[in-house]
PDB file of C-alpha atoms in Angstrom:
ATOM      1  CA  MET A   1       0.000   0.000   0.000  1.00 56.00           C
ATOM      2  CA  ALA A   2       2.889   2.362   0.790  1.00 65.00           C
ATOM      3  CA  ASN A   3       4.307   1.801  -2.705  1.00 77.00           C
ATOM      4  CA  ILE A   4       0.943   2.714  -4.224  1.00 79.00           C
ATOM      5  CA  ASP A   5       0.842   5.895  -2.116  1.00 75.00           C
ATOM      6  CA  VAL A   6       4.280   6.923  -3.379  1.00 75.00           C
ATOM      7  CA  LYS A   7       3.312   6.327  -7.013  1.00 76.00           C
ATOM      8  CA  TYR A   8       0.095   8.227  -6.463  1.00 74.00           C
ATOM      9  CA  GLU A   9       1.997  11.254  -5.085  1.00 71.00           C
ATOM     10  CA  VAL A  10       4.459  11.174  -8.001  1.00 72.00           C
ATOM     11  CA  TRP A  11       1.646  10.973 -10.555  1.00 71.00           C
ATOM     12  CA  LYS A  12      -0.349  13.709  -8.831  1.00 71.00           C
ATOM     13  CA  ASN A  13       2.616  16.086  -8.663  1.00 69.00           C
ATOM     14  CA  LYS A  14       3.281  15.670 -12.387  1.00 70.00           C
ATOM     15  CA  LEU A  15       0.121  17.725 -12.865  1.00 72.00           C
ATOM     16  CA  LEU A  16       2.053  20.732 -11.580  1.00 70.00           C
ATOM     17  CA  ASP A  17       3.957  22.564 -14.317  1.00 72.00           C
ATOM     18  CA  LEU A  18       7.205  23.730 -12.698  1.00 71.00           C
ATOM     19  CA  GLY A  19       8.790  25.025 -15.920  1.00 72.00           C
ATOM     20  CA  LYS A  20      10.096  28.555 -16.295  1.00 77.00           C
ATOM     21  CA  ARG A  21       7.440  29.359 -18.891  1.00 80.00           C
ATOM     22  CA  ASN A  22       4.690  28.922 -16.310  1.00 87.00           C
ATOM     23  CA  ARG A  23       3.399  32.381 -15.321  1.00 91.00           C
ATOM     24  CA  LEU A  24       2.466  31.015 -11.908  1.00 93.00           C
ATOM     25  CA  LEU A  25       6.204  30.825 -11.201  1.00 93.00           C
ATOM     26  CA  ASN A  26       7.690  33.254 -13.710  1.00 93.00           C
ATOM     27  CA  TYR A  27       5.119  36.043 -14.090  1.00 95.00           C
ATOM     28  CA  LYS A  28       5.981  38.822 -16.527  1.00 90.00           C
ATOM     29  CA  ASP A  29       4.173  42.017 -17.398  1.00 88.00           C
ATOM     30  CA  THR A  30       3.524  42.165 -21.137  1.00 87.00           C
ATOM     31  CA  LEU A  31       1.879  44.619 -23.487  1.00 84.00           C
ATOM     32  CA  ARG A  32      -1.261  42.632 -24.325  1.00 88.00           C
ATOM     33  CA  SER A  33      -1.548  39.854 -21.733  1.00 92.00           C
ATOM     34  CA  SER A  34      -1.380  41.646 -18.391  1.00 95.00           C
ATOM     35  CA  VAL A  35      -2.438  44.828 -16.622  1.00 97.00           C
ATOM     36  CA  LYS A  36      -0.864  46.173 -13.444  1.00 97.00           C
ATOM     37  CA  ILE A  37      -3.275  48.058 -11.194  1.00 97.00           C
ATOM     38  CA  THR A  38      -1.419  50.951  -9.591  1.00 97.00           C
ATOM     39  CA  PHE A  39      -4.313  52.503  -7.622  1.00 97.00           C
ATOM     40  CA  PRO A  40      -5.831  51.746  -5.162  1.00 96.00           C
ATOM     41  CA  GLU A  41      -2.907  50.083  -3.406  1.00 97.00           C
ATOM     42  CA  CYS A  42      -2.991  46.361  -2.640  1.00 97.00           C
ATOM     43  CA  GLY A  43      -4.660  46.407   0.802  1.00 96.00           C
ATOM     44  CA  ALA A  44      -7.351  48.947  -0.073  1.00 97.00           C
ATOM     45  CA  LEU A  45      -8.055  47.255  -3.386  1.00 97.00           C
ATOM     46  CA  TYR A  46      -8.462  43.842  -1.736  1.00 97.00           C
ATOM     47  CA  GLU A  47     -10.834  45.341   0.825  1.00 96.00           C
ATOM     48  CA  MET A  48     -12.944  47.032  -1.842  1.00 96.00           C
ATOM     49  CA  PHE A  49     -12.961  44.266  -4.430  1.00 97.00           C
ATOM     50  CA  VAL A  50     -12.830  41.008  -2.467  1.00 96.00           C
ATOM     51  CA  LYS A  51     -14.223  41.689   0.992  1.00 95.00           C
ATOM     52  CA  ASN A  52     -16.884  44.172  -0.128  1.00 95.00           C
ATOM     53  CA  GLU A  53     -17.434  42.404  -3.485  1.00 95.00           C
ATOM     54  CA  GLY A  54     -17.133  45.696  -5.356  1.00 95.00           C
ATOM     55  CA  THR A  55     -16.741  46.294  -9.078  1.00 96.00           C
ATOM     56  CA  LEU A  56     -13.528  47.611 -10.606  1.00 97.00           C
ATOM     57  CA  VAL A  57     -14.158  50.082 -13.408  1.00 96.00           C
ATOM     58  CA  PHE A  58     -11.310  50.784 -15.834  1.00 96.00           C
ATOM     59  CA  PRO A  59     -10.672  54.152 -17.498  1.00 94.00           C
ATOM     60  CA  LEU A  60     -12.317  54.734 -20.872  1.00 88.00           C
ATOM     61  CA  GLU A  61     -11.355  57.257 -23.527  1.00 78.00           C
ATOM     62  CA  LEU A  62     -14.385  58.835 -25.188  1.00 69.00           C
ATOM     63  CA  ASP A  63     -14.302  60.599 -28.547  1.00 63.00           C
ATOM     64  CA  ASP A  64     -16.956  63.140 -27.611  1.00 59.00           C
ATOM     65  CA  GLU A  65     -15.554  65.484 -24.969  1.00 58.00           C
ATOM     66  CA  ASN A  66     -19.063  66.310 -23.806  1.00 49.00           C
ATOM     67  CA  THR A  67     -19.922  62.684 -23.126  1.00 61.00           C
ATOM     68  CA  GLU A  68     -19.514  61.299 -19.644  1.00 63.00           C
ATOM     69  CA  PRO A  69     -19.346  57.522 -19.052  1.00 62.00           C
ATOM     70  CA  ASP A  70     -22.249  55.953 -17.175  1.00 68.00           C
ATOM     71  CA  ILE A  71     -19.816  54.619 -14.552  1.00 78.00           C
ATOM     72  CA  LEU A  72     -16.743  56.540 -13.468  1.00 85.00           C
ATOM     73  CA  PRO A  73     -13.435  54.622 -13.244  1.00 92.00           C
ATOM     74  CA  ASN A  74     -12.193  53.707  -9.782  1.00 94.00           C
ATOM     75  CA  VAL A  75      -8.795  52.192 -10.655  1.00 96.00           C
ATOM     76  CA  GLU A  76      -5.580  53.329 -12.328  1.00 96.00           C
ATOM     77  CA  THR A  77      -3.201  51.115 -14.276  1.00 96.00           C
ATOM     78  CA  ASN A  78       0.305  51.106 -15.751  1.00 95.00           C
ATOM     79  CA  LYS A  79      -1.016  51.599 -19.303  1.00 95.00           C
ATOM     80  CA  ASN A  80      -2.342  54.551 -21.243  1.00 94.00           C
ATOM     81  CA  VAL A  81      -6.043  54.319 -22.046  1.00 93.00           C
ATOM     82  CA  ASN A  82      -5.543  53.216 -25.645  1.00 93.00           C
ATOM     83  CA  ASP A  83      -3.210  50.343 -24.760  1.00 95.00           C
ATOM     84  CA  LEU A  84      -5.395  49.458 -21.790  1.00 96.00           C
ATOM     85  CA  GLN A  85      -8.482  49.028 -24.000  1.00 94.00           C
ATOM     86  CA  LYS A  86      -6.595  46.743 -26.401  1.00 95.00           C
ATOM     87  CA  THR A  87      -5.190  44.635 -23.568  1.00 96.00           C
ATOM     88  CA  LEU A  88      -8.526  44.291 -21.797  1.00 96.00           C
ATOM     89  CA  ARG A  89     -10.200  43.333 -25.070  1.00 95.00           C
ATOM     90  CA  ASN A  90      -7.557  40.649 -25.618  1.00 96.00           C
ATOM     91  CA  LEU A  91      -7.914  39.298 -22.086  1.00 96.00           C
ATOM     92  CA  ARG A  92     -11.708  39.238 -22.281  1.00 96.00           C
ATOM     93  CA  ASN A  93     -11.762  37.468 -25.660  1.00 95.00           C
ATOM     94  CA  LYS A  94      -9.227  34.807 -24.674  1.00 94.00           C
ATOM     95  CA  SER A  95     -10.742  34.131 -21.265  1.00 93.00           C
ATOM     96  CA  LYS A  96     -14.193  33.884 -22.835  1.00 93.00           C
ATOM     97  CA  THR A  97     -12.882  31.366 -25.375  1.00 93.00           C
ATOM     98  CA  ALA A  98     -11.282  29.279 -22.621  1.00 89.00           C
ATOM     99  CA  MET A  99     -14.565  29.217 -20.712  1.00 89.00           C
ATOM    100  CA  GLU A 100     -16.553  28.208 -23.796  1.00 90.00           C
ATOM    101  CA  GLU A 101     -14.107  25.536 -24.997  1.00 89.00           C
ATOM    102  CA  GLN A 102     -12.730  24.139 -21.733  1.00 85.00           C
ATOM    103  CA  GLY A 103     -15.308  25.190 -19.162  1.00 85.00           C
ATOM    104  CA  VAL A 104     -12.688  26.775 -16.903  1.00 85.00           C
ATOM    105  CA  ASN A 105     -12.004  30.316 -15.804  1.00 91.00           C
ATOM    106  CA  VAL A 106      -8.442  31.444 -16.555  1.00 92.00           C
ATOM    107  CA  LEU A 107      -8.622  35.147 -15.655  1.00 96.00           C
ATOM    108  CA  TYR A 108      -7.156  36.094 -12.280  1.00 97.00           C
ATOM    109  CA  LEU A 109      -6.313  39.179 -10.290  1.00 97.00           C
ATOM    110  CA  SER A 110      -3.073  38.446  -8.423  1.00 97.00           C
ATOM    111  CA  PHE A 111      -2.393  40.149  -5.097  1.00 98.00           C
ATOM    112  CA  GLY A 112       1.215  40.222  -3.905  1.00 97.00           C
ATOM    113  CA  PHE A 113       4.268  38.751  -5.634  1.00 98.00           C
ATOM    114  CA  LEU A 114       7.211  36.774  -4.300  1.00 97.00           C
ATOM    115  CA  LYS A 115      10.516  37.828  -5.877  1.00 96.00           C
ATOM    116  CA  TRP A 116      12.927  34.897  -5.607  1.00 95.00           C
ATOM    117  CA  THR A 117      16.008  33.273  -7.131  1.00 93.00           C
ATOM    118  CA  GLU A 118      16.892  29.612  -7.612  1.00 87.00           C
ATOM    119  CA  ASP A 119      20.147  29.976  -5.679  1.00 80.00           C
ATOM    120  CA  GLY A 120      22.389  32.620  -4.135  1.00 69.00           C
ATOM    121  CA  ASN A 121      24.526  32.908  -7.287  1.00 72.00           C
ATOM    122  CA  SER A 122      21.659  33.455  -9.713  1.00 74.00           C
ATOM    123  CA  ASN A 123      21.000  36.885 -11.184  1.00 80.00           C
ATOM    124  CA  HIS A 124      17.605  35.929 -12.561  1.00 86.00           C
ATOM    125  CA  VAL A 125      14.799  37.020 -10.249  1.00 91.00           C
ATOM    126  CA  PHE A 126      11.516  35.152 -10.614  1.00 94.00           C
ATOM    127  CA  SER A 127       8.250  36.904  -9.825  1.00 96.00           C
ATOM    128  CA  SER A 128       5.454  34.613  -8.638  1.00 96.00           C
ATOM    129  CA  PRO A 129       1.911  35.714  -7.775  1.00 97.00           C
ATOM    130  CA  LEU A 130       0.755  34.800  -4.270  1.00 97.00           C
ATOM    131  CA  ILE A 131      -3.009  35.272  -3.839  1.00 97.00           C
ATOM    132  CA  LEU A 132      -5.051  34.398  -6.924  1.00 96.00           C
ATOM    133  CA  VAL A 133      -8.531  35.895  -7.165  1.00 96.00           C
ATOM    134  CA  PRO A 134     -10.730  34.566 -10.015  1.00 95.00           C
ATOM    135  CA  VAL A 135     -12.448  37.352 -11.935  1.00 97.00           C
ATOM    136  CA  THR A 136     -14.790  38.093 -14.819  1.00 97.00           C
ATOM    137  CA  LEU A 137     -14.215  40.953 -17.268  1.00 97.00           C
ATOM    138  CA  THR A 138     -17.288  42.443 -18.924  1.00 95.00           C
ATOM    139  CA  ILE A 139     -18.268  45.357 -21.145  1.00 93.00           C
ATOM    140  CA  GLU A 140     -21.799  46.521 -21.976  1.00 90.00           C
ATOM    141  CA  SER A 141     -21.092  48.404 -25.214  1.00 85.00           C
ATOM    142  CA  ILE A 142     -18.275  50.109 -27.126  1.00 81.00           C
ATOM    143  CA  THR A 143     -19.013  53.308 -25.221  1.00 83.00           C
ATOM    144  CA  SER A 144     -18.992  51.581 -21.823  1.00 89.00           C
ATOM    145  CA  PRO A 145     -15.936  50.937 -19.656  1.00 93.00           C
ATOM    146  CA  TYR A 146     -14.579  47.461 -18.935  1.00 95.00           C
ATOM    147  CA  CYS A 147     -15.664  46.208 -15.509  1.00 97.00           C
ATOM    148  CA  LEU A 148     -14.073  43.547 -13.350  1.00 97.00           C
ATOM    149  CA  ARG A 149     -16.074  41.429 -10.904  1.00 97.00           C
ATOM    150  CA  LEU A 150     -15.447  38.415  -8.702  1.00 96.00           C
ATOM    151  CA  HIS A 151     -15.894  35.017 -10.311  1.00 95.00           C
ATOM    152  CA  GLU A 152     -17.567  32.237  -8.340  1.00 92.00           C
ATOM    153  CA  ASP A 153     -14.412  30.082  -8.236  1.00 90.00           C
ATOM    154  CA  GLU A 154     -12.387  29.849  -5.033  1.00 90.00           C
ATOM    155  CA  ILE A 155      -9.677  32.345  -4.086  1.00 93.00           C
ATOM    156  CA  VAL A 156      -6.440  30.386  -3.655  1.00 91.00           C
ATOM    157  CA  LEU A 157      -2.841  30.673  -2.582  1.00 94.00           C
ATOM    158  CA  ASN A 158      -0.733  29.889  -5.681  1.00 93.00           C
ATOM    159  CA  PRO A 159      -0.519  26.061  -5.430  1.00 87.00           C
ATOM    160  CA  THR A 160       2.341  25.747  -7.911  1.00 89.00           C
ATOM    161  CA  LEU A 161       4.449  28.170  -5.901  1.00 93.00           C
ATOM    162  CA  VAL A 162       3.498  26.426  -2.643  1.00 91.00           C
ATOM    163  CA  TYR A 163       4.707  23.095  -4.055  1.00 87.00           C
ATOM    164  CA  LYS A 164       7.888  24.622  -5.508  1.00 90.00           C
ATOM    165  CA  LEU A 165       8.910  26.291  -2.248  1.00 93.00           C
ATOM    166  CA  GLU A 166       8.202  23.227  -0.107  1.00 91.00           C
ATOM    167  CA  ASN A 167      10.014  20.751  -2.344  1.00 87.00           C
ATOM    168  CA  ASP A 168      12.969  22.842  -3.518  1.00 90.00           C
ATOM    169  CA  PHE A 169      13.601  25.117  -0.532  1.00 93.00           C
ATOM    170  CA  GLY A 170      11.831  23.528   2.448  1.00 93.00           C
ATOM    171  CA  ILE A 171       9.743  26.672   2.910  1.00 94.00           C
ATOM    172  CA  THR A 172       6.094  26.309   3.884  1.00 94.00           C
ATOM    173  CA  LEU A 173       4.002  29.370   3.145  1.00 94.00           C
ATOM    174  CA  PRO A 174       1.401  30.388   5.727  1.00 93.00           C
ATOM    175  CA  SER A 175      -2.153  29.333   4.950  1.00 91.00           C
ATOM    176  CA  PHE A 176      -4.469  32.032   3.642  1.00 92.00           C
ATOM    177  CA  ASP A 177      -8.059  32.803   4.519  1.00 88.00           C
ATOM    178  CA  ASP A 178      -9.698  35.192   2.042  1.00 85.00           C
ATOM    179  CA  ALA A 179     -11.367  36.998   4.950  1.00 83.00           C
ATOM    180  CA  GLU A 180      -8.075  37.971   6.585  1.00 85.00           C
ATOM    181  CA  ASP A 181      -6.044  41.147   6.131  1.00 93.00           C
ATOM    182  CA  ILE A 182      -3.910  40.758   3.038  1.00 96.00           C
ATOM    183  CA  ASP A 183      -1.194  43.142   4.227  1.00 96.00           C
ATOM    184  CA  ALA A 184      -0.780  41.010   7.355  1.00 95.00           C
ATOM    185  CA  PHE A 185      -0.557  37.871   5.234  1.00 96.00           C
ATOM    186  CA  LEU A 186       2.115  39.374   2.956  1.00 97.00           C
ATOM    187  CA  GLU A 187       4.077  40.315   6.076  1.00 96.00           C
ATOM    188  CA  GLU A 188       3.852  36.688   7.235  1.00 96.00           C
ATOM    189  CA  VAL A 189       5.263  35.569   3.885  1.00 96.00           C
ATOM    190  CA  ARG A 190       8.034  38.147   4.218  1.00 96.00           C
ATOM    191  CA  ASN A 191       8.951  36.687   7.609  1.00 94.00           C
ATOM    192  CA  LYS A 192       8.980  33.161   6.166  1.00 93.00           C
ATOM    193  CA  ILE A 193      11.547  34.054   3.509  1.00 92.00           C
ATOM    194  CA  SER A 194      13.593  36.386   5.725  1.00 88.00           C
ATOM    195  CA  LEU A 195      16.662  34.112   5.639  1.00 84.00           C
ATOM    196  CA  LYS A 196      16.685  34.240   1.843  1.00 89.00           C
ATOM    197  CA  ASN A 197      17.728  37.225  -0.229  1.00 85.00           C
ATOM    198  CA  TRP A 198      14.144  37.409  -1.510  1.00 94.00           C
ATOM    199  CA  SER A 199      11.387  39.998  -1.263  1.00 95.00           C
ATOM    200  CA  VAL A 200       7.615  40.387  -1.347  1.00 97.00           C
ATOM    201  CA  SER A 201       5.930  43.145  -3.353  1.00 97.00           C
ATOM    202  CA  LYS A 202       2.398  44.460  -2.968  1.00 97.00           C
ATOM    203  CA  ASP A 203       1.812  44.624  -6.715  1.00 97.00           C
ATOM    204  CA  VAL A 204      -1.584  43.699  -8.168  1.00 98.00           C
ATOM    205  CA  GLY A 205      -1.809  42.253 -11.665  1.00 97.00           C
ATOM    206  CA  LEU A 206      -4.584  41.079 -13.987  1.00 97.00           C
ATOM    207  CA  SER A 207      -3.682  38.238 -16.337  1.00 97.00           C
ATOM    208  CA  MET A 208      -4.584  34.812 -17.646  1.00 94.00           C
ATOM    209  CA  LEU A 209      -3.227  31.908 -15.607  1.00 92.00           C
ATOM    210  CA  SER A 210      -3.486  28.259 -16.555  1.00 78.00           C
ATOM    211  CA  PHE A 211      -5.303  26.360 -13.832  1.00 63.00           C
ATOM    212  CA  LEU A 212      -6.634  23.288 -15.611  1.00 64.00           C
ATOM    213  CA  LYS A 213      -4.059  20.832 -14.216  1.00 67.00           C
ATOM    214  CA  ILE A 214      -3.902  22.635 -10.892  1.00 62.00           C
ATOM    215  CA  ASN A 215      -7.645  22.137 -10.466  1.00 63.00           C
ATOM    216  CA  MET A 216      -7.109  18.409 -11.037  1.00 70.00           C
ATOM    217  CA  TYR A 217      -4.275  18.465  -8.485  1.00 69.00           C
ATOM    218  CA  SER A 218      -6.494  20.231  -5.945  1.00 65.00           C
ATOM    219  CA  ASP A 219      -9.330  17.776  -6.523  1.00 71.00           C
ATOM    220  CA  LEU A 220      -6.971  14.868  -5.883  1.00 71.00           C
ATOM    221  CA  ASN A 221      -5.801  16.492  -2.671  1.00 68.00           C
TER     222      ASN A 221
END
């Protein structure tokens, strides 16, 4: 029976993609596949969006100077309005396709990032999202702003990163309850990695993350 348990664990863990191309371990900001939210800051944004189940409204550029949008924006990003619209359109279209074809949500708002290296001699710094909040991006019409809302899926602590840190570095991240204070949680993570030359940022990023195999891994757990 013990041998079966070992084989089961090996098979289960193969569902986790630990390659450097996996954005869950090696997240990168790109022109058309991610948006960094610069305001409100991480803690206030989490309170407004997750705890109070608010709606995030992105800036919209209107051709008619006398026209006011129906809903005023309540976030700022790292992109100008033109690039922002193109990126949000791309994210919405691709996430919608994934939902229609695979039945899974792939759009997430990531709160907090661990900046880490594989060893003390490495110059390459990986950036891995910590808290992953499933979201839905919608737009009513071409004259309406893009809006972001919570998706019904569960908020999770990045399971790929959790596995990577435990197996490669012997570091166990603190558990996360979506009702707790996110700034306090990020401070806990910072304390956990204090002996490493790593850091934790309070960045917030919107992007597509592949969770199909991770969902299978979680179900097996």
